[in-house]
Coordinates of C-alpha atoms in Angstrom, one line a residue:
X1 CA 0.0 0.0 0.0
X2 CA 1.4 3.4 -1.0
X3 CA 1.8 5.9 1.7
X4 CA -1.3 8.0 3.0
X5 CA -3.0 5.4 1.1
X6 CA -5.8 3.0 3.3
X7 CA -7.9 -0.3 3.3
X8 CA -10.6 -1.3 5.4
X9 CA -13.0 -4.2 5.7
X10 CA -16.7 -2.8 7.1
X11 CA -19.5 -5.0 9.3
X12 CA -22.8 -4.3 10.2
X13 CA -25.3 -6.9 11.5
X14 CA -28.9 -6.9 13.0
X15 CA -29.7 -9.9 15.1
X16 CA -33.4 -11.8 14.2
X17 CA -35.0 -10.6 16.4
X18 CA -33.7 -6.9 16.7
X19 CA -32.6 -6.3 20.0
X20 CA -28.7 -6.2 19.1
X21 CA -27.2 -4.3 16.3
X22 CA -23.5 -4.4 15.6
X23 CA -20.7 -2.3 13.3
X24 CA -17.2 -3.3 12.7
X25 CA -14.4 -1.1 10.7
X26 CA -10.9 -3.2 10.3
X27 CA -8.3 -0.3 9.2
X28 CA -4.9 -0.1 7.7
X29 CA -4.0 3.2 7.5
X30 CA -7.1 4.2 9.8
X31 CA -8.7 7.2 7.7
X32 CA -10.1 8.8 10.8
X33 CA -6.9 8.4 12.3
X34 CA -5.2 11.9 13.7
X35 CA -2.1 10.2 13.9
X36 CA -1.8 8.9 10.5
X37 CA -2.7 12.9 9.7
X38 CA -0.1 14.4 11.8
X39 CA 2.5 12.1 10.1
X40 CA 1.7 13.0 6.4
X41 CA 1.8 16.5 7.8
X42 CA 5.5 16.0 9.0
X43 CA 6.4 15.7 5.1
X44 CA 7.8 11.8 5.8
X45 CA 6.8 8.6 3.9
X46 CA 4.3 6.6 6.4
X47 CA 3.6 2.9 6.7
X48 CA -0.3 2.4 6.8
X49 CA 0.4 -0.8 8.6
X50 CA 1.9 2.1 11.6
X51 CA -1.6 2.9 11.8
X52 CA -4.3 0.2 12.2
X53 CA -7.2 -0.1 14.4
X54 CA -10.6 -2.4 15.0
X55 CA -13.2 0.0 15.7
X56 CA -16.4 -1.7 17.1
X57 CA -19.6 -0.8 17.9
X58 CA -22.7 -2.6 19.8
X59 CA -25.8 -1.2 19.7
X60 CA -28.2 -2.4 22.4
X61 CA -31.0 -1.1 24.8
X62 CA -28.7 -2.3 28.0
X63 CA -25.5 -2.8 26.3
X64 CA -23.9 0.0 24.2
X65 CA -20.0 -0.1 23.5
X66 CA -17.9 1.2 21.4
X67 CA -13.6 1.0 21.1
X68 CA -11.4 1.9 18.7
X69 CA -8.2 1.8 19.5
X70 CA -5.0 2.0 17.3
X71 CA -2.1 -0.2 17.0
X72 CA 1.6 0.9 15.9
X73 CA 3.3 -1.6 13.5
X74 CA 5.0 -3.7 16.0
X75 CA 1.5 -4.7 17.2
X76 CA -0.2 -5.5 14.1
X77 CA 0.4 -8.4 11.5
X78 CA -1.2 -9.9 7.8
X79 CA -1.5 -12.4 6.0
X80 CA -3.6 -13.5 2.7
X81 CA -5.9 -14.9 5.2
X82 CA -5.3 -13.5 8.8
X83 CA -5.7 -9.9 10.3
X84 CA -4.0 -9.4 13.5
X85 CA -4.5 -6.1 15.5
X86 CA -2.9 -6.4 19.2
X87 CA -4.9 -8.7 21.2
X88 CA -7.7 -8.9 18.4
X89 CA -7.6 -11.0 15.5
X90 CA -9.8 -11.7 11.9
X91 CA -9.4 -14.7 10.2
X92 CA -10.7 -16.2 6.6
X93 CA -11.3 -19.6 7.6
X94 CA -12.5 -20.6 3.7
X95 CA -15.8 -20.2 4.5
X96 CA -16.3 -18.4 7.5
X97 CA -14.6 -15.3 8.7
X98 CA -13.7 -15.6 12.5
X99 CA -12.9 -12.5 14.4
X100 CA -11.8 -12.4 18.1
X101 CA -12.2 -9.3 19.7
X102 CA -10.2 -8.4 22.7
X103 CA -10.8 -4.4 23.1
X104 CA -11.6 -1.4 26.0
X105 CA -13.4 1.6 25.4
X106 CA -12.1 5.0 25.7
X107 CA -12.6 7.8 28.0
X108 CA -15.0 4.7 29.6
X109 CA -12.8 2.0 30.1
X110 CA -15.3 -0.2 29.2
X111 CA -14.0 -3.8 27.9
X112 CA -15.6 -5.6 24.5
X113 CA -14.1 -9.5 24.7
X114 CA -15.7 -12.6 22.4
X115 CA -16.2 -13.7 19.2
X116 CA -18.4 -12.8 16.0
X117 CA -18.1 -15.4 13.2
X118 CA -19.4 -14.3 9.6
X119 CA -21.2 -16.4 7.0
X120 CA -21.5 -15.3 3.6
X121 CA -24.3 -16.5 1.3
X122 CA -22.8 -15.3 -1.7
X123 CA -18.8 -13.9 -2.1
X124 CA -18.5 -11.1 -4.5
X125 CA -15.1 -9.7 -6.3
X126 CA -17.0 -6.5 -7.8
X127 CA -15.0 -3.9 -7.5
X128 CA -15.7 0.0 -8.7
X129 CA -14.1 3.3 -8.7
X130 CA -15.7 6.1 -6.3
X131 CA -13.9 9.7 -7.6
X132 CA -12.7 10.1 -11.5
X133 CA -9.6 8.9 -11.0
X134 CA -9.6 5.9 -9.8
X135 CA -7.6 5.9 -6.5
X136 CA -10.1 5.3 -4.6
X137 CA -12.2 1.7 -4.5
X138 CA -15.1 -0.1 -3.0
X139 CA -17.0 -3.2 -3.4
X140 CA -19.1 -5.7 -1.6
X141 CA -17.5 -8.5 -0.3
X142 CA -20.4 -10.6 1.7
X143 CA -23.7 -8.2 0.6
X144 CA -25.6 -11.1 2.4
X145 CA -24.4 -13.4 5.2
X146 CA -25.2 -14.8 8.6
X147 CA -23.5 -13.7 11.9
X148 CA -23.3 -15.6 15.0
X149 CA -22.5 -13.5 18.1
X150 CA -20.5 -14.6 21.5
X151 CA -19.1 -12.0 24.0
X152 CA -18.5 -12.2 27.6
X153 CA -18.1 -8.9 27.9
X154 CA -20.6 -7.7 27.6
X155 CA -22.3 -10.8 28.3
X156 CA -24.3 -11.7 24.8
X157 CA -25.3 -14.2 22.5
X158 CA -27.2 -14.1 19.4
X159 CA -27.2 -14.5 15.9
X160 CA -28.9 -12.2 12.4
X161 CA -28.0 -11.4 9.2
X162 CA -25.2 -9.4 8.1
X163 CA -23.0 -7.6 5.5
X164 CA -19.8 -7.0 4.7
X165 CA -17.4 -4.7 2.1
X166 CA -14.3 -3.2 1.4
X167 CA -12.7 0.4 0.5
X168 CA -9.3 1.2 -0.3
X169 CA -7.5 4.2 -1.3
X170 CA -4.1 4.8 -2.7
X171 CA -4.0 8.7 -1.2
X172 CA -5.9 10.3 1.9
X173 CA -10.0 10.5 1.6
X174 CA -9.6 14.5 1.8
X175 CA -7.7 14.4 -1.5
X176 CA -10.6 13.2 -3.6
X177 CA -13.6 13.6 -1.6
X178 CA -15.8 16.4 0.5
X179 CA -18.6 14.0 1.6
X180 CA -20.8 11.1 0.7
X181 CA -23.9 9.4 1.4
X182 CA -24.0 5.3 1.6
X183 CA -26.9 2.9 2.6
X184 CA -27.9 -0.7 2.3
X185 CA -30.5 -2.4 2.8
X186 CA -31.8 -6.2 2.8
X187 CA -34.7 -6.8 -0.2
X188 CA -37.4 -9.9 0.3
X189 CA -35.8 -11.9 -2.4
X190 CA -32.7 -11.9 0.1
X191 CA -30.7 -9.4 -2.2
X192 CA -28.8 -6.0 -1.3
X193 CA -29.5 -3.2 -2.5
X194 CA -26.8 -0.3 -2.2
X195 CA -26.7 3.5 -2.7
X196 CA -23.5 5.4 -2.8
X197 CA -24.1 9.2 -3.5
X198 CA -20.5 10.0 -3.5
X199 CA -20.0 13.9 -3.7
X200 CA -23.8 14.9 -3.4
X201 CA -25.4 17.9 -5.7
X202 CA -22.1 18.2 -7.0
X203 CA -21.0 17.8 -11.3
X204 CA -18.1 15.1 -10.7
X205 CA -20.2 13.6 -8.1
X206 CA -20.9 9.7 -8.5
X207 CA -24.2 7.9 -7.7
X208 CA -24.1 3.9 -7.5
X209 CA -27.1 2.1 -7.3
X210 CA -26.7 -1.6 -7.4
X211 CA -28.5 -4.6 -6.6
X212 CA -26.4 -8.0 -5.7
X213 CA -28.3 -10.6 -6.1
X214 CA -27.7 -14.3 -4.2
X215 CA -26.9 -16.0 -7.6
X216 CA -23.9 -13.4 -7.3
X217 CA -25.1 -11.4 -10.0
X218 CA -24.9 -7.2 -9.6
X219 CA -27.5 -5.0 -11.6
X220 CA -27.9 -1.6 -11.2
X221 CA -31.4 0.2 -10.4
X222 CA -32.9 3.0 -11.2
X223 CA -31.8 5.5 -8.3
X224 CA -35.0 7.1 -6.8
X225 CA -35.2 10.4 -5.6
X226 CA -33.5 12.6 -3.3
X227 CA -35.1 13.7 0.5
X228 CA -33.5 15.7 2.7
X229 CA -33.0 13.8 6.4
X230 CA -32.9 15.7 9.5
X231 CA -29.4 17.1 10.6
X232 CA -27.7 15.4 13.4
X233 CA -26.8 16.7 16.7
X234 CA -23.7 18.0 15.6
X235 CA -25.5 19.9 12.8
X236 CA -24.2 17.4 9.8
X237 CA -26.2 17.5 6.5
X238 CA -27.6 14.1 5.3
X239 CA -30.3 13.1 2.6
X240 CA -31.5 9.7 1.2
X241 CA -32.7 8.6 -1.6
X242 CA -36.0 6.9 -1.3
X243 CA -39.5 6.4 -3.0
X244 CA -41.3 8.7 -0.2
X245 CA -39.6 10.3 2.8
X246 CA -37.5 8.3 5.3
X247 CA -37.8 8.0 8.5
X248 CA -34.9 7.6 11.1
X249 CA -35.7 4.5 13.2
X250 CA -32.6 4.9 15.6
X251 CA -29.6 7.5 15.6
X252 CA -26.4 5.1 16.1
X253 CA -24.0 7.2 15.6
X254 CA -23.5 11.0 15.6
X255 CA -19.7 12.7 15.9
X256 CA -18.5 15.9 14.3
X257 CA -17.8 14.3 11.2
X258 CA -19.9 11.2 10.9
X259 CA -23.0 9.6 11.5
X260 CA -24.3 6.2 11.0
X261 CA -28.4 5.3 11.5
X262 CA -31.1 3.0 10.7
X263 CA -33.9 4.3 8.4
X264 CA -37.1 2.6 7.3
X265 CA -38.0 3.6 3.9
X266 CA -39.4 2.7 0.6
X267 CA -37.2 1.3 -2.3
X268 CA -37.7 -0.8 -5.2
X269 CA -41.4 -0.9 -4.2
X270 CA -40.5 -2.2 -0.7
X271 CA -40.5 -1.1 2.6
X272 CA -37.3 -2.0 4.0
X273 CA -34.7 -1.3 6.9
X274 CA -31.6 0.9 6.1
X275 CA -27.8 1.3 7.5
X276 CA -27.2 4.8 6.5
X277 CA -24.2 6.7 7.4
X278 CA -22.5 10.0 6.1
X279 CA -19.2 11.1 5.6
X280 CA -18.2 15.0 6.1
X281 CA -14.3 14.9 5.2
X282 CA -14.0 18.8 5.8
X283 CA -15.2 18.3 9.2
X284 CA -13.0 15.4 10.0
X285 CA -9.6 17.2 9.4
X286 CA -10.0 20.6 10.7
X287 CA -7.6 20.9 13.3
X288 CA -10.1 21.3 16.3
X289 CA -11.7 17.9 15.5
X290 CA -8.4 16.3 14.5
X291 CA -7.3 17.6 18.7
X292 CA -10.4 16.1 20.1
X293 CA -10.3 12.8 18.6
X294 CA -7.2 11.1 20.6
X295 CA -10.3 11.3 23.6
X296 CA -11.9 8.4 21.4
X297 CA -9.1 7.1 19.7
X298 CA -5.6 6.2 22.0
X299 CA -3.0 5.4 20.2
X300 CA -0.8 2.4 21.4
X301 CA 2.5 2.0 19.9

């Protein structure tokens, strides 16, 4: 990986019976990293494998967590087939993906421990460009899998559906992008349909709209229109495109530059359930967020 370039594999899962919710973010050359910033800043070629991190995210009514801390190179380790990062580990099995999670929470020391094995339905090796150059990639890995769930801490067992992709850039996001808007969302014939609005309302913005289907083939849709959602906390701007207005079932999560939530809405003459989440790159390096982050985000190593 060139330097200030990045890769990172992205989770989310809903258990059957949706009580428990679940994001994961493995990153080499962590993106939201202020540490990986402040090195490019210093003028001298950096190692993305200095910077790597497991952020991970439960969403429950009695359990929240969340942990994302990052690892220096001595700590970290891959493989074709094996993702070490410290005391946490992700591993392609051949037909499952095994990840052991050994992580605390910061300011809240609060520790995540167990293990979350992924089972794709259907493996994928699209791949597409998001900006007009081409140095910046993303595509599906797993659009629809099963997840099994066991962690002792905090004490929880339970198993959904799932999905999982992959970006990768070969220069920093802030080089190619202001913001973007992504969702997916689960269809009844048990295929995914995507939306990337990549660089909103702007002429070399990029819209995807894609359908992967379980026979592992990908067909694009007819992108409906554009609403407007409700700013977050922190005053970000967010829209979706939908057949009518969404609605925001639950706010998971809302930082300066980021926000991640669950909308129900209508698409492809469905009503489905949405992971939506927005990107504001501006926001994410100014130097007052860059400051504040290390409050979320240690650094070890």
């Amino acid at each position: 990986m060139p330097s200030g370039g990045y890769l990172w594999w992205y989770i989310d899962a809903l258990s059957d019976d949706g009580t428990h919710g679940l994001s994961l973010i493995a990153f080499v050359g962590s993106v939201f990293s202020p540490y990986y910033a402040w090195a490019r800043r210093g003028g001298a070629a950096t190692r993305p494998d200095n910077h790597c991190a497991l952020n991970v995210a439960l969403y429950s009514r009695h359990a929240r967590r969340w942990s994302m801390t990052e690892r220096g190179e001595r700590h970290n380790h891959r493989e074709r087939a094996l993702f070490t990062i410290g005391p946490s580990q992700l591993h392609w099995n051949g037909s499952s993906l095994d990840i052991h999670i050994d992580e605390v929470g910061a300011p809240i020391p609060r520790r995540i421990k167990g293990r979350i094995r992924l089972f794709p339905e259907q493996l994928f090796g699209f791949s597409t460009a998001l900006d007009t150059n081409g140095r910046h990639r993303w595509g599906p890995l797993a659009p629809q899998a099963r997840v099994e769930v066991e962690l002792q801490h905090p004490a929880q067992r339970w198993s959904g559906s799932a999905y999982l992709d992959s970006n990768e850039g070969d220069e920093p996001v802030e080089r190619a992008f202001t913001e973007w808007d992504w969702s997916r969302a689960r269809l009844a014939d048990g295929s995914t349909a995507v939306l990337y609005d990549v660089e909103p309302e702007q002429d070399h913005g990029r819209l995807l709209a894609l359908r992967f289907q379980r026979d592992g083939q990908v067909t694009p849709f007819e992108a409906p229109p554009q609403h407007a959602l409700p700013r977050t906390a922190w005053r970000i701007a967010r829209r979706q495109r939908s057949d009518s207005p969404p609605q925001i079932i639950e706010q998971l999560e809302d930082t300066p530059f980021y926000q991640r939530a669950m909308l129900r809405q209508q698409l492809l003459g469905e009503t489905v359930t949405s992971f939506h989440e927005t990107l504001h790159v501006p926001r994410l390096v100014s130097p007052v967020v860059q400051a504040m982050l290390p409050w979320r985000m240690p650094r070890r190593g």
